[in-house]
Coordinates of C-alpha atoms in Angstrom, one line a residue:
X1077 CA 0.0 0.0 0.0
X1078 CA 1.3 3.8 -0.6
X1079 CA 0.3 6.9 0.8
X1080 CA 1.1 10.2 -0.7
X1081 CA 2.9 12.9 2.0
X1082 CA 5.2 15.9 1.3
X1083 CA 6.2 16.8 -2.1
X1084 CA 10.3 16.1 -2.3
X1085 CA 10.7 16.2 -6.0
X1086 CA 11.7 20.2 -5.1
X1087 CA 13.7 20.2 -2.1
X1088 CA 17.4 21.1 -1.6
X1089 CA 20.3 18.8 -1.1
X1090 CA 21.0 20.6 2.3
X1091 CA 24.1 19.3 2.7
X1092 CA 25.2 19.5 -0.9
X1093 CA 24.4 23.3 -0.6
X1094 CA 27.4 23.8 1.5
X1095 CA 29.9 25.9 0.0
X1096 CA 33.5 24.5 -0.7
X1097 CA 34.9 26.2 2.9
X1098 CA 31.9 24.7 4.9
X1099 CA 32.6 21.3 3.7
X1100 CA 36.4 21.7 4.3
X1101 CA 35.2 22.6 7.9
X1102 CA 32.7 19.2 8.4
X1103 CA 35.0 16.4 8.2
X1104 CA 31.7 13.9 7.6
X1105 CA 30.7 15.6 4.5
X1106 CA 33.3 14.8 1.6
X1107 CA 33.2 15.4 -2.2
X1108 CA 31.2 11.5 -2.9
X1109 CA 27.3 12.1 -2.9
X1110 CA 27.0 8.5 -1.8
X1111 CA 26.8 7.0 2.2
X1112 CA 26.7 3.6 3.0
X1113 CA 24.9 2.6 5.9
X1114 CA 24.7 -1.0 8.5
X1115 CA 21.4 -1.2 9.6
X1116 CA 21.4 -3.8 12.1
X1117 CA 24.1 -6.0 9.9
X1118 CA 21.9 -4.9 6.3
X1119 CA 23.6 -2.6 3.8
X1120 CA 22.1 0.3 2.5
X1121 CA 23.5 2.7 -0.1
X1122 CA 21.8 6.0 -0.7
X1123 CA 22.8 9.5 -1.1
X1124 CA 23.4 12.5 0.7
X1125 CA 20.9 14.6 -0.5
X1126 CA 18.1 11.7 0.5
X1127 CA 19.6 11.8 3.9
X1128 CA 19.1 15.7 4.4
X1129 CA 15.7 15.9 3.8
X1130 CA 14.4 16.5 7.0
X1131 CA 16.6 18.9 8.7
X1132 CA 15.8 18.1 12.0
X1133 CA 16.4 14.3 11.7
X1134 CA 19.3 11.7 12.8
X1135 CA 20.0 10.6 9.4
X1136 CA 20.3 15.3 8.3
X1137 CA 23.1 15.1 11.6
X1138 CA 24.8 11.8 10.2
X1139 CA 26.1 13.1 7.3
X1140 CA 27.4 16.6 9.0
X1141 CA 29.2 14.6 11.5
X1142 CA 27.3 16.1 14.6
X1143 CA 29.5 15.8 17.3
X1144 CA 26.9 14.8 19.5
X1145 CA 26.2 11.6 17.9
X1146 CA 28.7 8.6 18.9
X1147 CA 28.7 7.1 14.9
X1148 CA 31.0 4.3 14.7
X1149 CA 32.2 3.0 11.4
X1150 CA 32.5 -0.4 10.3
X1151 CA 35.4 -2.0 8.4
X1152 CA 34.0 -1.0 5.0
X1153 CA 33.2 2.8 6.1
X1154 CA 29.6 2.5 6.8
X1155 CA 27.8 3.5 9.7
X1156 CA 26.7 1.7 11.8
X1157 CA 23.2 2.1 12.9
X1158 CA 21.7 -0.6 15.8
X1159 CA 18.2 -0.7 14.0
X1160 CA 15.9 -3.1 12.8
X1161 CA 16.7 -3.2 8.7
X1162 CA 13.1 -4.2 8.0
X1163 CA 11.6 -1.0 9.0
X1164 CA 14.5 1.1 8.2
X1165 CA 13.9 0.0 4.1
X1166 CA 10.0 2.1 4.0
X1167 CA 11.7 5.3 6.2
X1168 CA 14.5 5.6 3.6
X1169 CA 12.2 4.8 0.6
X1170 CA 10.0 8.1 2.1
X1171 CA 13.0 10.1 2.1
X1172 CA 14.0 8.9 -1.5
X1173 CA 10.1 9.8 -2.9
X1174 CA 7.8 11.2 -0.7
X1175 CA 5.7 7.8 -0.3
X1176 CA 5.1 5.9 2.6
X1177 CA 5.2 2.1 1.1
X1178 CA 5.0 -0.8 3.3
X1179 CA 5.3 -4.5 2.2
X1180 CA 2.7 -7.2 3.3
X1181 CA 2.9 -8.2 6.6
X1182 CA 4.7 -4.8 7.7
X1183 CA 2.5 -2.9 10.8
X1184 CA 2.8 0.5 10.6
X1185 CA 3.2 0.1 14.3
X1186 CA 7.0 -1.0 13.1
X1187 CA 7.6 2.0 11.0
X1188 CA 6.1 4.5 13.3
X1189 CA 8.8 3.4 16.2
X1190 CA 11.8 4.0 13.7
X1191 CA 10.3 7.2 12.3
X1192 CA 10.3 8.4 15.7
X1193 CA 13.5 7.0 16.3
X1194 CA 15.1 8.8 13.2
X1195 CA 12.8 11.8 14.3
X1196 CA 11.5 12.7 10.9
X1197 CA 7.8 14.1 11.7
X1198 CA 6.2 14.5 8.6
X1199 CA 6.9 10.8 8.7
X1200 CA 5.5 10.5 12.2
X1201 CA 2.6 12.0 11.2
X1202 CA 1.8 10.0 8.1
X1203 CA 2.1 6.6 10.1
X1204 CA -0.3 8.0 12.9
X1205 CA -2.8 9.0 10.3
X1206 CA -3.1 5.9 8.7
X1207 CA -2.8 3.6 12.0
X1208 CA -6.1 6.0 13.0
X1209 CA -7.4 5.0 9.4
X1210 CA -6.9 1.3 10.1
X1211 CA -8.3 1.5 13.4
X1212 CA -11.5 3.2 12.2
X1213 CA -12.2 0.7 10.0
X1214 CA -15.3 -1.8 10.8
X1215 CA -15.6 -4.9 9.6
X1216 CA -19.4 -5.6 7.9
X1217 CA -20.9 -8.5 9.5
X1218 CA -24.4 -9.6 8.6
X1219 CA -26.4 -8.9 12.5
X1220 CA -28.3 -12.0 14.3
X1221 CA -31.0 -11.2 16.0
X1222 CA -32.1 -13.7 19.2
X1223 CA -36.0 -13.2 19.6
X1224 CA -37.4 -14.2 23.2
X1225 CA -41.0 -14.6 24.4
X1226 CA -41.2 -13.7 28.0
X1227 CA -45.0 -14.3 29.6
X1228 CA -45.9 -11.9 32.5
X1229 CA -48.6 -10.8 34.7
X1230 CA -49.7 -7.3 34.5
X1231 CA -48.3 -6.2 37.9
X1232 CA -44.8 -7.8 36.5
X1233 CA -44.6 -5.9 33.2
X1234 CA -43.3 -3.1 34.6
X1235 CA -40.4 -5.0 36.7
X1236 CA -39.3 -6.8 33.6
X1237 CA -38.9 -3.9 31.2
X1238 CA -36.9 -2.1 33.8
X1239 CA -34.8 -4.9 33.9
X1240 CA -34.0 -5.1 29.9
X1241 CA -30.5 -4.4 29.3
X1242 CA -27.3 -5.9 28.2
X1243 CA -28.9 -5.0 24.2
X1244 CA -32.3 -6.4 25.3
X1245 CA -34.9 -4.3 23.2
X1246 CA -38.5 -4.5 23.5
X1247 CA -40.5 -5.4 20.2
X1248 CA -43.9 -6.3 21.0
X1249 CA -46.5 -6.5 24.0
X1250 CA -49.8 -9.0 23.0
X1251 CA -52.4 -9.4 25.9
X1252 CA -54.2 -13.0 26.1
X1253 CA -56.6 -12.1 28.5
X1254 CA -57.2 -12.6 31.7
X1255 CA -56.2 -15.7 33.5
X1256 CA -55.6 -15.2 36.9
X1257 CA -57.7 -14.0 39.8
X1258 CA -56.5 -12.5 42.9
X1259 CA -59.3 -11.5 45.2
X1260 CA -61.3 -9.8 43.6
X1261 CA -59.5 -8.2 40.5
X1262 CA -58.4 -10.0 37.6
X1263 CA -54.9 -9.9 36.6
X1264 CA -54.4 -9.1 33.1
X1265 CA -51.5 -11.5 31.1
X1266 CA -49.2 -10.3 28.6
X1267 CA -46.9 -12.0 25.8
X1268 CA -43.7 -9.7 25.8
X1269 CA -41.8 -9.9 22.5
X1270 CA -37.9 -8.8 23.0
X1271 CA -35.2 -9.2 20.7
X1272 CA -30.8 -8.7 21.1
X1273 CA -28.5 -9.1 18.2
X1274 CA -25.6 -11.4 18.4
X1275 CA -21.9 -10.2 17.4
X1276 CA -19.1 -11.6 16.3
X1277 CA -17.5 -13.3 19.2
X1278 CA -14.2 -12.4 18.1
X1279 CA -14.4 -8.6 18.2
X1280 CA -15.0 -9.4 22.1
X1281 CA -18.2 -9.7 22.5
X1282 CA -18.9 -12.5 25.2
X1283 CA -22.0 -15.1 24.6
X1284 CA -22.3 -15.4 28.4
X1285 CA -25.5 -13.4 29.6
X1286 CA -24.9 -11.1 32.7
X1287 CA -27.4 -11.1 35.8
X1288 CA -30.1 -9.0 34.2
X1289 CA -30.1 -11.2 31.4
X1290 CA -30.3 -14.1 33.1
X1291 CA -33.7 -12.6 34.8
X1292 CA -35.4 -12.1 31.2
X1293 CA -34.3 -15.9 31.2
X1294 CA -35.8 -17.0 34.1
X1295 CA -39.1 -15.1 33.2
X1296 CA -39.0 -16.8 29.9
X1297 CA -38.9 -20.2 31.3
X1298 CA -42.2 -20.1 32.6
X1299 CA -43.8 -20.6 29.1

């Protein structure tokens, strides 16, 4: 996948731009264009100019020799950087073209922790915008509904409904009449019709009823 982020095709070799007295006063920037990095044992050759494109980064101070960064050498002249090489590959390609392109099975979780690393924050930015992208993202599922018949007495309706919860939702109330006699009234008897839809149990929904669903149960066993 590739996202689009800063425009690069018109920026300035920074460290190219130097004139000849600057660069005879930085001893890390010499008249090749080219730097060979180690990342974490992997080779990478690229150039100065992709380097500096993000003044305020690790890789910008790398090539001026920043005094303040301990930058060991290997045997062949690269640096050595202890990163991971497999996220390092996308945060170079971005400073090469502007892109941020991530091979399959790469989490942009990986990428973000060397962009920050490298502090590039265009970069930084990119990465968190499309992890909040990702994360927005719902998955369609077709919605099961559960349907329960729940038989009450008049004088119970009103106890059960305030008991509906846990996604309980009431659908229909059918009277059949009345059926039992207490004293002298008759107590009215309902049919309540209440339905719940069922998720996937993998986006953590749990099939295991709480207390006030287990009540709606109970009620519902008397039919």
């Amino acid at each position: 996948m590739a996202d689009k982020s800063p425009d690069f095709s018109g920026s300035v070799d920074q460290c190219s731009a130097l004139s000849p007295e600057q660069r005879m006063q930085s001893p890390g920037i010499g008249a090749s264009k080219w730097v060979r990095l180690n990342v974490g044992g992997t080779y990478f050759l690229t150039t100065r100019q992709t380097l500096c494109r993000d003044s305020k980064s690790f890789l910008y101070r790398l090539c001026q020799a920043d005094p303040d960064l301990d930058s060991d050498k290997d045997e062949t002249g690269a640096y050595l950087i202890d990163r991971d090489p497999t996220y390092f590959g996308p945060v170079l390609n971005y400073l090469r073209h502007g892109k941020l392109v991530l091979n399959r099975g790469l989490a942009e979780e990986g990428v973000l922790e060397e962009a920050e690393f490298y502090n590039i924050p265009s970069l930084i930015k990119l990465i968190k915008d499309k992890i909040r992208e990702r994360d927005c993202k719902t998955v369609q599922l077709p919605i099961k509904h559960v349907y329960r018949v729940l038989q009450c007495q008049e004088e119970e309706l009103t106890q059960m409904v305030s008991t509906m919860s846990d996604g309980w939702k009431f659908e229909q109330l059918v009277s059949i009449g009345s059926s039992y006699n207490y004293g002298n009234e008759d107590q009215a008897e309902f049919l309540c019709v209440v339905s719940k839809e069922l998720h996937n149990q993998s986006y953590g929904t749990s099939s295991e009823p709480s207390e006030k669903a287990k009540i709606l149960q109970e009620q519902g066993s008397r039919m």
